[in-house]
Short mmCIF file of C-alpha atoms and ligand atoms in Angstrom, two decimals:
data_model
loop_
_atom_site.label_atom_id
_atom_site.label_comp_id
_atom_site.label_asym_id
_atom_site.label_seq_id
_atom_site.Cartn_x
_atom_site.Cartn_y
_atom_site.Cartn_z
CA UNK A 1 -26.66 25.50 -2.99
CA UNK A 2 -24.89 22.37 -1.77
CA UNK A 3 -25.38 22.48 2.22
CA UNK A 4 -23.91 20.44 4.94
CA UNK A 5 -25.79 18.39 7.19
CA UNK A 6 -24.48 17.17 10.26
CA UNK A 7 -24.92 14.49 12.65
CA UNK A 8 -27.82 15.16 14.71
CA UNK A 9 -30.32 16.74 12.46
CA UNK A 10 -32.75 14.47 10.64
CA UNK A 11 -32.56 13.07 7.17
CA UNK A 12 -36.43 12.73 5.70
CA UNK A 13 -37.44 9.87 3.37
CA UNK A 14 -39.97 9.64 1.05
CA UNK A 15 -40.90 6.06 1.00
CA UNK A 16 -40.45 2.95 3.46
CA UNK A 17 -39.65 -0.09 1.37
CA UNK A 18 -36.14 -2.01 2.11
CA UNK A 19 -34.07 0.51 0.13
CA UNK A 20 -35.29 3.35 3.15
CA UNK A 21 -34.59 0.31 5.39
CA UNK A 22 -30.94 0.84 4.55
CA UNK A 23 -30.79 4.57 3.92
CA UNK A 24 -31.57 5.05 7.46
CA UNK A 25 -29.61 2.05 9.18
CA UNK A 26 -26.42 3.58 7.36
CA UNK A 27 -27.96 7.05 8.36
CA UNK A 28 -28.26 6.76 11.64
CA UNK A 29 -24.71 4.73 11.95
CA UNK A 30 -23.43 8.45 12.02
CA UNK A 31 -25.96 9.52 14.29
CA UNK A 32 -28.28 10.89 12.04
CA UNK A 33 -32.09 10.75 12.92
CA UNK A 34 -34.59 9.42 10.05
CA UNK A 35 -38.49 10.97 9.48
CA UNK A 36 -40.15 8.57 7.37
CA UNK A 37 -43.00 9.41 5.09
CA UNK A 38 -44.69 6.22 3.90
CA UNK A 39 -48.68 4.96 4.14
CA UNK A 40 -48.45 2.19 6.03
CA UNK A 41 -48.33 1.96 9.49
CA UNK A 42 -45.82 -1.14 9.90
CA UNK A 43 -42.90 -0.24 7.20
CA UNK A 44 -39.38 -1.65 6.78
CA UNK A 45 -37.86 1.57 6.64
CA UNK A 46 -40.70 2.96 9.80
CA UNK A 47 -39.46 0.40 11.55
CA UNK A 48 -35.97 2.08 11.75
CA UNK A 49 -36.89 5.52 11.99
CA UNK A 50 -37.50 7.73 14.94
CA UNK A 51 -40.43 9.76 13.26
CA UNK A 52 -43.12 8.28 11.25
CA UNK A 53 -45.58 9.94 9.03
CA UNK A 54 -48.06 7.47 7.67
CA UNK A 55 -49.74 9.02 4.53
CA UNK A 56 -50.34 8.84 1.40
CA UNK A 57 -46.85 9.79 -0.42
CA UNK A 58 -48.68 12.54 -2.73
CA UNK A 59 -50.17 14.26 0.27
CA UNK A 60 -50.19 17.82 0.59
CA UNK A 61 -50.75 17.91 4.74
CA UNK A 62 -47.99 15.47 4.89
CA UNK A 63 -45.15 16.51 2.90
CA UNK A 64 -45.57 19.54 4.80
CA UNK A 65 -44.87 17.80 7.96
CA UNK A 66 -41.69 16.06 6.60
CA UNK A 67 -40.51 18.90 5.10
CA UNK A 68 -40.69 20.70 8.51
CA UNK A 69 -39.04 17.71 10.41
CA UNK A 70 -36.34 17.13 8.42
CA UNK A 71 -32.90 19.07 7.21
CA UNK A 72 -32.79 16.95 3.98
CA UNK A 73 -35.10 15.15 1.92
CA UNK A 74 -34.79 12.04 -0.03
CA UNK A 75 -36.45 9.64 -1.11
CA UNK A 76 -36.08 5.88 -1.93
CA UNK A 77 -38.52 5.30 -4.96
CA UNK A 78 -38.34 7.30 -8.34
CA UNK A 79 -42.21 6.65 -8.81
CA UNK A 80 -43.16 9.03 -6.36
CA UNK A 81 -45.48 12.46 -7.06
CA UNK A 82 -43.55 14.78 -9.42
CA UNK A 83 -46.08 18.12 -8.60
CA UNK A 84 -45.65 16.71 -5.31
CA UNK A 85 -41.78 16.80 -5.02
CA UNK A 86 -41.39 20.11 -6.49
CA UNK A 87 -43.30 21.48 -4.20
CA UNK A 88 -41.05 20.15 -1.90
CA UNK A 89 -38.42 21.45 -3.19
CA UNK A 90 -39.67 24.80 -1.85
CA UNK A 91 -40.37 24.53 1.19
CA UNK A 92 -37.52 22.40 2.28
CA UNK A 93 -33.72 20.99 1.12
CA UNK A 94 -34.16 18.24 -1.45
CA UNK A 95 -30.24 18.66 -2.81
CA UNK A 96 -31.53 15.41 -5.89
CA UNK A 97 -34.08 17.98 -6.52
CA UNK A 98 -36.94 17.17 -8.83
CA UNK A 99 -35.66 17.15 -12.26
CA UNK A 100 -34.38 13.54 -12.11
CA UNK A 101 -37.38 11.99 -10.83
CA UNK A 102 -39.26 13.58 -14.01
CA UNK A 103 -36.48 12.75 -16.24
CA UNK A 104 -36.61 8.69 -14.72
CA UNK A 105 -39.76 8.03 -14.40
CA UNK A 106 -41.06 8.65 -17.85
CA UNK A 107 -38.92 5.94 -20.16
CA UNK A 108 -39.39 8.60 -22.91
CA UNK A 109 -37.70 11.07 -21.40
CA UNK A 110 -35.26 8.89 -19.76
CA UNK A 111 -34.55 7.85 -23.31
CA UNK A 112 -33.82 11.27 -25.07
CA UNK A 113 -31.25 12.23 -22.05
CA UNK A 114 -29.50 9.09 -22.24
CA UNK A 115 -29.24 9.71 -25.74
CA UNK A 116 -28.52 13.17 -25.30
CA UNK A 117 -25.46 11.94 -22.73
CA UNK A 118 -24.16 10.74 -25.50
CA UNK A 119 -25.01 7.06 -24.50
CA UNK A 120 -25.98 4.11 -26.55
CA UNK A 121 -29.42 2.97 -26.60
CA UNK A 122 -31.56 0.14 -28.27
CA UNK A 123 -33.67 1.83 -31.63
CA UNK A 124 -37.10 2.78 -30.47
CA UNK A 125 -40.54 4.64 -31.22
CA UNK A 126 -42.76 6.54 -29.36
CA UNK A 127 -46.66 5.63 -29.49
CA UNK A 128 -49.27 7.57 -28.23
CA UNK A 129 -52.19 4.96 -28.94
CA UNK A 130 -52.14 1.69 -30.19
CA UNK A 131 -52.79 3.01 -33.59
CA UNK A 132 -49.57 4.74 -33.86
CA UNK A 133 -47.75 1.54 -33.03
CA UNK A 134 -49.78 -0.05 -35.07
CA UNK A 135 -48.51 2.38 -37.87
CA UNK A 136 -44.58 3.13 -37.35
CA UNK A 137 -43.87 -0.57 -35.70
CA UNK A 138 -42.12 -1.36 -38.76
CA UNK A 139 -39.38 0.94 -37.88
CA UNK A 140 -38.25 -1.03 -35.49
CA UNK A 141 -39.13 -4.81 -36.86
CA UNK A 142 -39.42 -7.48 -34.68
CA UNK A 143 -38.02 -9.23 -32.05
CA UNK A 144 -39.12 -5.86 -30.26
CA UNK A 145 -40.21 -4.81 -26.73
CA UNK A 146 -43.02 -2.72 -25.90
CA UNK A 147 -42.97 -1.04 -22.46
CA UNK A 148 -45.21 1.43 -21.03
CA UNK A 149 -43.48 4.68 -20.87
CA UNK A 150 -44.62 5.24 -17.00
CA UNK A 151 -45.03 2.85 -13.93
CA UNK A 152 -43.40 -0.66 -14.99
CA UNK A 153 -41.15 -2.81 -13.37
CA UNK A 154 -39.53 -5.81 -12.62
CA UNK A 155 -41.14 -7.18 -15.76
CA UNK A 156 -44.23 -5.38 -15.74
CA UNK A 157 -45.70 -3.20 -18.04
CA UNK A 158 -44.11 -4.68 -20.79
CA UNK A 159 -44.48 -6.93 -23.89
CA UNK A 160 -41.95 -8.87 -25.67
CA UNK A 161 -43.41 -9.13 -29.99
CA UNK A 162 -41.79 -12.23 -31.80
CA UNK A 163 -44.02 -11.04 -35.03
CA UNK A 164 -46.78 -8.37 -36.13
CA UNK A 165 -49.44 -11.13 -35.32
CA UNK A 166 -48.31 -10.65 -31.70
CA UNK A 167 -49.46 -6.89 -31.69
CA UNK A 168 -52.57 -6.79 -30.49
CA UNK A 169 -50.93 -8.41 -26.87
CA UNK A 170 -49.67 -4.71 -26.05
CA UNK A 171 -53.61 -2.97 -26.31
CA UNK A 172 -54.13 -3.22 -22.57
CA UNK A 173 -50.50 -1.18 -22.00
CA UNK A 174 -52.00 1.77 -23.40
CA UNK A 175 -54.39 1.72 -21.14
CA UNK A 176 -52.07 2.98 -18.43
CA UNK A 177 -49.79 5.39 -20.65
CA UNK A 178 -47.95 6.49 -23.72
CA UNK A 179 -45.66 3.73 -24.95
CA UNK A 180 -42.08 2.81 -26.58
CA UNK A 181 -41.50 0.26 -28.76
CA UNK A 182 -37.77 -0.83 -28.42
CA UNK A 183 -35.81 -3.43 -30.60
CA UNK A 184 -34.92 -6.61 -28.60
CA UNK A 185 -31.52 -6.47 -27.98
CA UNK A 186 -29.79 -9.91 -28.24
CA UNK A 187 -27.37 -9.59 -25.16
CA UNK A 188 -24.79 -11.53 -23.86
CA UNK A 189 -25.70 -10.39 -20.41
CA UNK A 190 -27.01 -7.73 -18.29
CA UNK A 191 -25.08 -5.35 -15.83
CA UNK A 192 -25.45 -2.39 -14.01
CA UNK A 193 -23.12 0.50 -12.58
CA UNK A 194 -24.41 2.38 -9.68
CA UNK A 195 -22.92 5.82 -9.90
CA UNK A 196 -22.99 8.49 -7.08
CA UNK A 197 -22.56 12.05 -7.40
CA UNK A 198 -22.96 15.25 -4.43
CA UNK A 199 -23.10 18.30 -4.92
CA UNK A 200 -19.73 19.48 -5.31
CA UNK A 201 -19.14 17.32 -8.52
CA UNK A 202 -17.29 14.61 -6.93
CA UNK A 203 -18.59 11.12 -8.92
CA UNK A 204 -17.83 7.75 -8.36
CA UNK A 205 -19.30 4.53 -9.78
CA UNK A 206 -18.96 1.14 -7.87
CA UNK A 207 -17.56 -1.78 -9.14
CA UNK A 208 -19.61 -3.30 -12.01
CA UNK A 209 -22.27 -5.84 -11.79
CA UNK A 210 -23.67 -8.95 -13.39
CA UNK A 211 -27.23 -8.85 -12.88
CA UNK A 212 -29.15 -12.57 -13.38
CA UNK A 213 -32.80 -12.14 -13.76
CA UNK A 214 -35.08 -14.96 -13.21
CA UNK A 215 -38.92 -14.34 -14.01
CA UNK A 216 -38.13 -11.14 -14.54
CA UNK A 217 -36.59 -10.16 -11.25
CA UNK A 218 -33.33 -9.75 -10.18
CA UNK A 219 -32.23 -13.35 -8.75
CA UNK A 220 -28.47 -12.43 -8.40
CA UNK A 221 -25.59 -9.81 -8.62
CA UNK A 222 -22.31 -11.41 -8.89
CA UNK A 223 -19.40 -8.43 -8.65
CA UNK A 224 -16.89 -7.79 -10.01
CA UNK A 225 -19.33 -8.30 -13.57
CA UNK A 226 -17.72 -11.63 -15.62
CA UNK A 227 -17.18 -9.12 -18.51
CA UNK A 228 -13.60 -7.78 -20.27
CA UNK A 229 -12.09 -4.77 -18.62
CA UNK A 230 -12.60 -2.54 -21.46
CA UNK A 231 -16.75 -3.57 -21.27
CA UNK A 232 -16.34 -2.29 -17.83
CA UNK A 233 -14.19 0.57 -18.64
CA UNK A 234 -17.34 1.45 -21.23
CA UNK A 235 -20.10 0.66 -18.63
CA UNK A 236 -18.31 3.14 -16.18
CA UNK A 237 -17.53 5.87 -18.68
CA UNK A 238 -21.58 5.59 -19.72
CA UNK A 239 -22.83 6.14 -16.10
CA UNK A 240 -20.23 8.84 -16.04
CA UNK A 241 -21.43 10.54 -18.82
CA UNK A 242 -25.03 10.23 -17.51
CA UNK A 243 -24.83 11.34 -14.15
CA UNK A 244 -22.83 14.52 -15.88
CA UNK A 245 -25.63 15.16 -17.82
CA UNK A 246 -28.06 15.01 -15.52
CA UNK A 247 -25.86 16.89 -12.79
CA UNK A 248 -26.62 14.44 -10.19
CA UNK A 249 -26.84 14.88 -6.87
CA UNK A 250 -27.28 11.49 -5.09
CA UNK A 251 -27.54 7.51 -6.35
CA UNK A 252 -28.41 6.66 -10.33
CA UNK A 253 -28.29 3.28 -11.25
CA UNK A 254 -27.95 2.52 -14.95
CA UNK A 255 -28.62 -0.71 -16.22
CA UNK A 256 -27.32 -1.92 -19.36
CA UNK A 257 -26.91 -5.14 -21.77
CA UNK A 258 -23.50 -6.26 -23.04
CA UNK A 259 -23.41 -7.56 -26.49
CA UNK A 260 -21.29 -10.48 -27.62
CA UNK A 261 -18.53 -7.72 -28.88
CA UNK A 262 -18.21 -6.36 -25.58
CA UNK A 263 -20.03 -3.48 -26.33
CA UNK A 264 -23.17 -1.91 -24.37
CA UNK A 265 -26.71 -0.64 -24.95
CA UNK A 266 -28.34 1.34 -22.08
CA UNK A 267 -31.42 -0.14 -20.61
CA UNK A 268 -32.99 2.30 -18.12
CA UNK A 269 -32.16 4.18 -15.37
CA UNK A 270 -33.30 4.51 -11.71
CA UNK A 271 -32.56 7.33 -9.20
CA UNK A 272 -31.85 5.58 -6.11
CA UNK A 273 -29.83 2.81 -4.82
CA UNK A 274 -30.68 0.13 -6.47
CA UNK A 275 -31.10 -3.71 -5.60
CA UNK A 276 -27.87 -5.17 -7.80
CA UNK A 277 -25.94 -2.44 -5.39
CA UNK A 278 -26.70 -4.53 -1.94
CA UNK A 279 -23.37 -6.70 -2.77
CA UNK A 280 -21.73 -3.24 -1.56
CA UNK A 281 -22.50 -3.49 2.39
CA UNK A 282 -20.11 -6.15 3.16
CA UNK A 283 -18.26 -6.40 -0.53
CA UNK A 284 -16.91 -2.62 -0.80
CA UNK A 285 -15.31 0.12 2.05
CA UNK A 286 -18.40 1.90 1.33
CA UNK A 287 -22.01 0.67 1.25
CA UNK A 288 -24.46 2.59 -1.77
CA UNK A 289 -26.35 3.23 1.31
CA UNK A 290 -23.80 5.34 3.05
CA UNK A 291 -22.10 7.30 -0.13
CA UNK A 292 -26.49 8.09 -0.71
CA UNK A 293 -25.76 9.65 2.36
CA UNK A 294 -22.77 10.97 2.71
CA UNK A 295 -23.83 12.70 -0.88
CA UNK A 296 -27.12 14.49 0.13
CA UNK A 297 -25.61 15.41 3.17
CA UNK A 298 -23.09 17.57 1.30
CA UNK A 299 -19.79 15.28 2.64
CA UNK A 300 -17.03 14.23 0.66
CA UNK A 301 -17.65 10.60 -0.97
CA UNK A 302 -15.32 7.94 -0.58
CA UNK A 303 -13.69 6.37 -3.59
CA UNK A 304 -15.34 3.10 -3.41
CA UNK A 305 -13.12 -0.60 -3.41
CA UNK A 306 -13.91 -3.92 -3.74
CA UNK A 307 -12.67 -5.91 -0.72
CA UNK A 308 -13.85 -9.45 -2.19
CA UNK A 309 -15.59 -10.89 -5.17
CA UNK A 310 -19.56 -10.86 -3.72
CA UNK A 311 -22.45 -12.46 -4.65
CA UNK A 312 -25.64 -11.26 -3.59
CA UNK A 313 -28.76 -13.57 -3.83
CA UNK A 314 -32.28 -11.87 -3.52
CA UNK A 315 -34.69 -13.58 -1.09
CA UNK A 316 -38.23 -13.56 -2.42
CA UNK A 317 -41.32 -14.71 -0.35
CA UNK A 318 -40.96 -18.38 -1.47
CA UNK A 319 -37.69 -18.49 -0.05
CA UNK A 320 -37.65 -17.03 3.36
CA UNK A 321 -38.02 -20.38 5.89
CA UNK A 322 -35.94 -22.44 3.79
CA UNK A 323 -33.10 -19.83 4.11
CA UNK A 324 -34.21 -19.20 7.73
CA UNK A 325 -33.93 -23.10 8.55
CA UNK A 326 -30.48 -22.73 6.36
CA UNK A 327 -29.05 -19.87 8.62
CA UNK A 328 -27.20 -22.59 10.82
CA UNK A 329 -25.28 -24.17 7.79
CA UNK A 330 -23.86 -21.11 5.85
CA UNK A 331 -22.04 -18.77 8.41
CA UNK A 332 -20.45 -16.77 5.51
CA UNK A 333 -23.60 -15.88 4.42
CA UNK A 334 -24.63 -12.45 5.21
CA UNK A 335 -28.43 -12.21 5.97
CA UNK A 336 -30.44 -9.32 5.53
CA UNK A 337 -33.86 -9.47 6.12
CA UNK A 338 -36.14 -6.57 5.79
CA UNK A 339 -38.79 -6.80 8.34
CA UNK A 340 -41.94 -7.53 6.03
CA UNK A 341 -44.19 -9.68 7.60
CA UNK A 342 -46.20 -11.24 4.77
CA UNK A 343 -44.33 -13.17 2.63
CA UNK A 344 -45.88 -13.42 -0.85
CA UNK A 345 -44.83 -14.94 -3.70
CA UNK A 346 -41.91 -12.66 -5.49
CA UNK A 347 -42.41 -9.97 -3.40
CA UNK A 348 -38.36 -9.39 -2.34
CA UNK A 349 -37.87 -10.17 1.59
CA UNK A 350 -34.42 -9.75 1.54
CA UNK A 351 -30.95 -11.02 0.38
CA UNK A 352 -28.16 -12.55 1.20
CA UNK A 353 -24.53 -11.68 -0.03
CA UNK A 354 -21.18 -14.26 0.01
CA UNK A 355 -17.96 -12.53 -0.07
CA UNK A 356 -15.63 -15.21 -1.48
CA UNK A 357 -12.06 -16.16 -3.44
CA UNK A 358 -13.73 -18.96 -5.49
CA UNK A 359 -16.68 -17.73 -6.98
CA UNK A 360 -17.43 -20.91 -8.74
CA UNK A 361 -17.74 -22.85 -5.00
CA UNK A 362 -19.87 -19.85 -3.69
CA UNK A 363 -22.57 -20.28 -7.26
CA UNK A 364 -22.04 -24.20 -6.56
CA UNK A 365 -23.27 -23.78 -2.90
CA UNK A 366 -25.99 -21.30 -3.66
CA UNK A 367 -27.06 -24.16 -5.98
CA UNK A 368 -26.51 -26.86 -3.84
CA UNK A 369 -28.49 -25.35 -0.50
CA UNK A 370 -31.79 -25.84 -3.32
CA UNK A 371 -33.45 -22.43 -1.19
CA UNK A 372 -33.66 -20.78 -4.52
CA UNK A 373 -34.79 -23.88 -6.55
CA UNK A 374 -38.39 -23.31 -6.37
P1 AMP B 401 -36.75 -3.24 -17.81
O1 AMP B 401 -38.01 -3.11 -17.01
O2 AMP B 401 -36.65 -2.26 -18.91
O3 AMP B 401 -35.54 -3.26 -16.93
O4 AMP B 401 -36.79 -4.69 -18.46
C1 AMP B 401 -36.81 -5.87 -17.67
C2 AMP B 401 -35.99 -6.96 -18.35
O5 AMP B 401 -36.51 -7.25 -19.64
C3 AMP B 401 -34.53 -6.56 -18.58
O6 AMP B 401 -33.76 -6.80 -17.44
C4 AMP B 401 -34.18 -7.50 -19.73
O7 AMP B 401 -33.90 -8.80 -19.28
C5 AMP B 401 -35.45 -7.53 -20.55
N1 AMP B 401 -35.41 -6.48 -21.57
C6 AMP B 401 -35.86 -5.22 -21.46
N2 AMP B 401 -35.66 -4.52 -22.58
C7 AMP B 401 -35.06 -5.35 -23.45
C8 AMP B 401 -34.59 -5.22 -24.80
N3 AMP B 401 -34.73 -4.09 -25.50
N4 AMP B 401 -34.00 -6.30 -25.37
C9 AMP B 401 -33.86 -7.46 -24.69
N5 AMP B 401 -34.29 -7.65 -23.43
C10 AMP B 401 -34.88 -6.62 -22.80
#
């Protein structure tokens, strides 16, 4: 049953990365108060939270504790305990509830609901061992992709096949779970839709966006996506369709390909606000960090707008003191750093999002400020 929570009483979070971060600061915007449960001490999300449990996230002890502390749970990672969050779901008000984390973070499953949504995915096989793919491969040819059905990301996990000679580069995968062998889908480019759903029904998906990749990880999200208004019309009705299927309660993001037709192949899923939705704090009336909220919190969502085109720029460890020394050059640019202290290579520090009329200046002086050159 879809409750109410009001300002005042605490929101719990399972996790303390960035995406908590911004859970909370929109959280606590309307006064709410944030418990924390993440296993390490120093956390960007812990460090915005009046209660911090520091454990491991699959800890019995401790998700007892959250669950007593807090009103409503979330969480802001879909790789998170499944036995774990059901049991949760017991003992205290988790309105995302379980299923979708089980559904998401098995690409298998994922697969058969998107499917089963009535959604357009690339051809793919299932493989148990490597023997299997070794055997039903052919299905699928090559170009292909094979990903590890649990546990990748941002690249990882996965091998791209030009030929069958290439094969024996995906043994190690299966070493960490089942597999799928997908066909390699020769996209134009690569969007998302971020679509948000509570508990009443009420569903709305933000404006589209054009997600650049660069080794793998998400460079830049330029909104609204440089696609044809019937591609976005499709991407929308897909995430629609999705988050009906899966009665959402909450954040999905769906990321897809566009194909030179304008059509669209779904990629994956994930449960949560998602990193191609930052553009939203400053580029729409509502952040995906406040209609999160405002959705597991039983309130009405808002019917989200686009006040500018928006780029948003992801700052990875190799970036941070040449966009810190940059700060005094580029007042339009929104930083948003997320309080990590060691700044390794790729790992994502923060972003930065440009809210512009002339997109083609804002790209130019991304380009030209050479932060994002190395
Ligand atoms: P994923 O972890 O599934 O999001 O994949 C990471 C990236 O690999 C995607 O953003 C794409 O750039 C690329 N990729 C994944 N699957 C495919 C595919 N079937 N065809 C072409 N490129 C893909």
């Amino acid at each position: 049953m879809t409750k109410m929570i009001y300002p005042g009483q605490t929101i719990g979070i399972i996790g303390g990365g960035q995406l908590g971060r911004m859970m909370a600061v929109a959280a606590r915007e309307a006064g709410f108060k944030i418990a924390v449960l993440e296993p390490t001490m120093d956390s960007p999300c812990g460090q915005v939270a009046d209660i911090r449990i520091v454990a491991a996230y699959d800890d019995e002890a401790a998700l007892e504790e959250l669950a007593e502390v807090s009103d409503v749970i979330t969480y802001e990672f879909e790789n998170i305990d499944y036995d774990g969050l059901k049991r949760l779901t017991q003992m205290a008000y988790v309105p995302q509830g379980a299923e979708l984390v089980r559904i998401t973070q098995n690409r298998i499953t994922e697969k058969q609901m998107i499917v089963e949504a009535g959604c357009p995915v690339a051809p793919y096989i299932v493989a148990s061992t490597y023997g299997q793919l070794e055997e039903s491969i052919r299905k699928i040819g090559f170009p292909c992709i094979v990903k590890t059905a649990r546990g990748g990301y941002d690249g990882k996990g996965q091998q791209l096949l030009k030929s069958a000679d290439e094969l024996s580069l995906t043994k190690e995968l299966f070493e960490h779970s089942q597999c799928i062998a997908e066909g390699f889908v020769p996209f134009a480019k690569e969007i998302s839709v971020i679509v948000q759903r509570n508990g009443y029904g009420e569903t709305y998906c933000l404006p589209v966006g054009e997600n650049i990749h660069v080794n793998h990880i998400l460079h830049e999200t330029i909104v609204p996506a440089r696609i044809e208004e019937k591609t976005a019309a499709l991407a929308e009705e897909a995430a629609m369709k999705i988050a009906d299927c899966l009665q959402l309660v909450g954040t999905l993001a769906v990321e897809m390909f566009v194909l030179e037709d304008g059509s669209i192949v779904i990629n994956e899923c994930a449960p949560r606000p998602h990193n191609s939705g930052h553009y939203s704090i400053e580029g729409c009336n509502i952040s995906q960090f406040t209609q999160h909220i405002r959705a597991v919190c039983g309130w009405p969502l808002r019917k989200p707008k686009l006040w500018a085109s928006s780029i948003m720029v992801n700052v990875l460890g190799q970036h941070v003191v040449s966009l810190t020394n940059s700060i005094p050059k580029y007042p339009d640019w929104s930083v948003h750093l997320y309080g990590k202290t060691e700044a390794k290579v790729n790992r994502k520090m923060g972003h930065i999002t440009i809210m512009t009329d002339d997109l083609s200046a804002a790209l130019q002086q991304i380009e030209d400020s050479c932060i994002w050159s190395e």
